């Protein structure tokens, strides 16, 4: 597994070990992953890949850059790093099945996006994740691989999405970038995403291909804010619209390597990021938004 020290990765390690699987984690900086065999390495340089891949029959690729001051960093890690991993895995005598955790950002904005829709990413991040998908596709004749595109992921330990929503609820104002009007988003609880990734890793359950996953509901932005407020026992926040040019100027001035950077503003300007319900992956979400929020926030 790559990305085992991250938000999704930590949950996935626990899911896998609870099922009796042995996990090898490719880690940077000498970090240790509880419950896993940790192998030092780096996707950018390729260091440690051979040692991490030795003896494995599945690879789950979670590692990636989600915010960067220099857009070239996205491509170096998310696209080129994925290509390096695919080439190393494909070179093995018996290539393992690879599951690449991409993003709905690689597909692009819109309502009820289907897996077969032509990709139309609008950010450097989305283009880099699509570049990782192309790397998987280019190795398809040598490496059995599955691409999973989740939307916004939340749950216990969420480092960004929920903390920002909680802060907004406490101010009573829920910001929305761009023109006034409805906004719709797909979400998935981290435990549901872990179950989807495990399903994707099973060759008896899924064919090689690209799959969208979500909780099956198209959520309005104000309803997400209200659900967070309800979980916290507070009043629902009021949506306030921030003009796109103002948000972009602020991002360029203050937030190039933060959660609010020009790349994320480019995504936020689009009012819909949802995937079609009932995707092809044979898994069904188990966690509703109210349940997931209560579990994540009331700890």
Phi, psi and omega in degrees: 000136168257153180076021184291340180272358181272184182301302180292318183300318179299319177292319183293322177302317180294319178298316184290314181293327177295335177269004177089010180279148171267131187244131171251128184246125172278119186230153175257156171068024177069019180287153181246140180250112179303132179087001182226158170276118184266130179239120179297139180183180184205126180293329183291320181264340184087359180298136175083353184296316182299317180292321182291327183277348185297119174082006182267152177245355175219145173233126174248116186258102181253336189298141178181161177265127180255342174211140184206147176287331180245118181304336180294337179294323177304311183294321183296322183266306189286326180263299183294322178296320177295319178298319179297319178295316179299317181295319180295319180290320182292337182282349181289154180301319175237094183299136178283161173285132183247133174246117180259117177276099180271225182196152173299338177299333177289330178284318180110171183284167178137170180262132176056052178294133181262156180301329184271357180293140179301132181296138179220064181294149183242006182224161176298323177298310180299319180294325179290323177292323175295324175299323174296322177296321178297323177298319177296316180297320182293337179261008189298332180283349181237346189221116176290118187221149179234137176253129177242126181249098174276157172272218176295129179252134180222169179148185180301131181086002177304121185275346188226303189299304182294317177303322178292321178294318179299316179299320179294317180299321181291334175275342182086004183233129181248106185287145175222125184274133176108193184293150175301148180146170182292148176231138183231139182220146168267147178228163170209135176288145185301325179291324176293321177297319178300317179295324178294318180295321178294321175298317181295333181281352183266109182296339178281347183255331186223148172270163174298134182165191181245133185228136170266143176225144176198183181273006175086002182238138173269105187269133171282146183301317181293330178288325176297314178299318179295323180293321176296317179299318180298320179294333180265356182072033182237170178285149180296138180284161177264133179287129175240132183265130179254122180305140182305311181301323179292316179296319181293320179296318179295320180295319180291330182279318190242336196239031188299325180247019182252183179295330177256092179233170183305325180295316181288327176296320178302323177286317185295337179295340179269129189278000181216129174222081181226153177250154181297136177292156177068046177299174188286341182294129182282068177218154178230131180297147182244348188247118175281163181300311179301319178297315181296320179292319178299317180293327183276327188261335183261064182236000000 
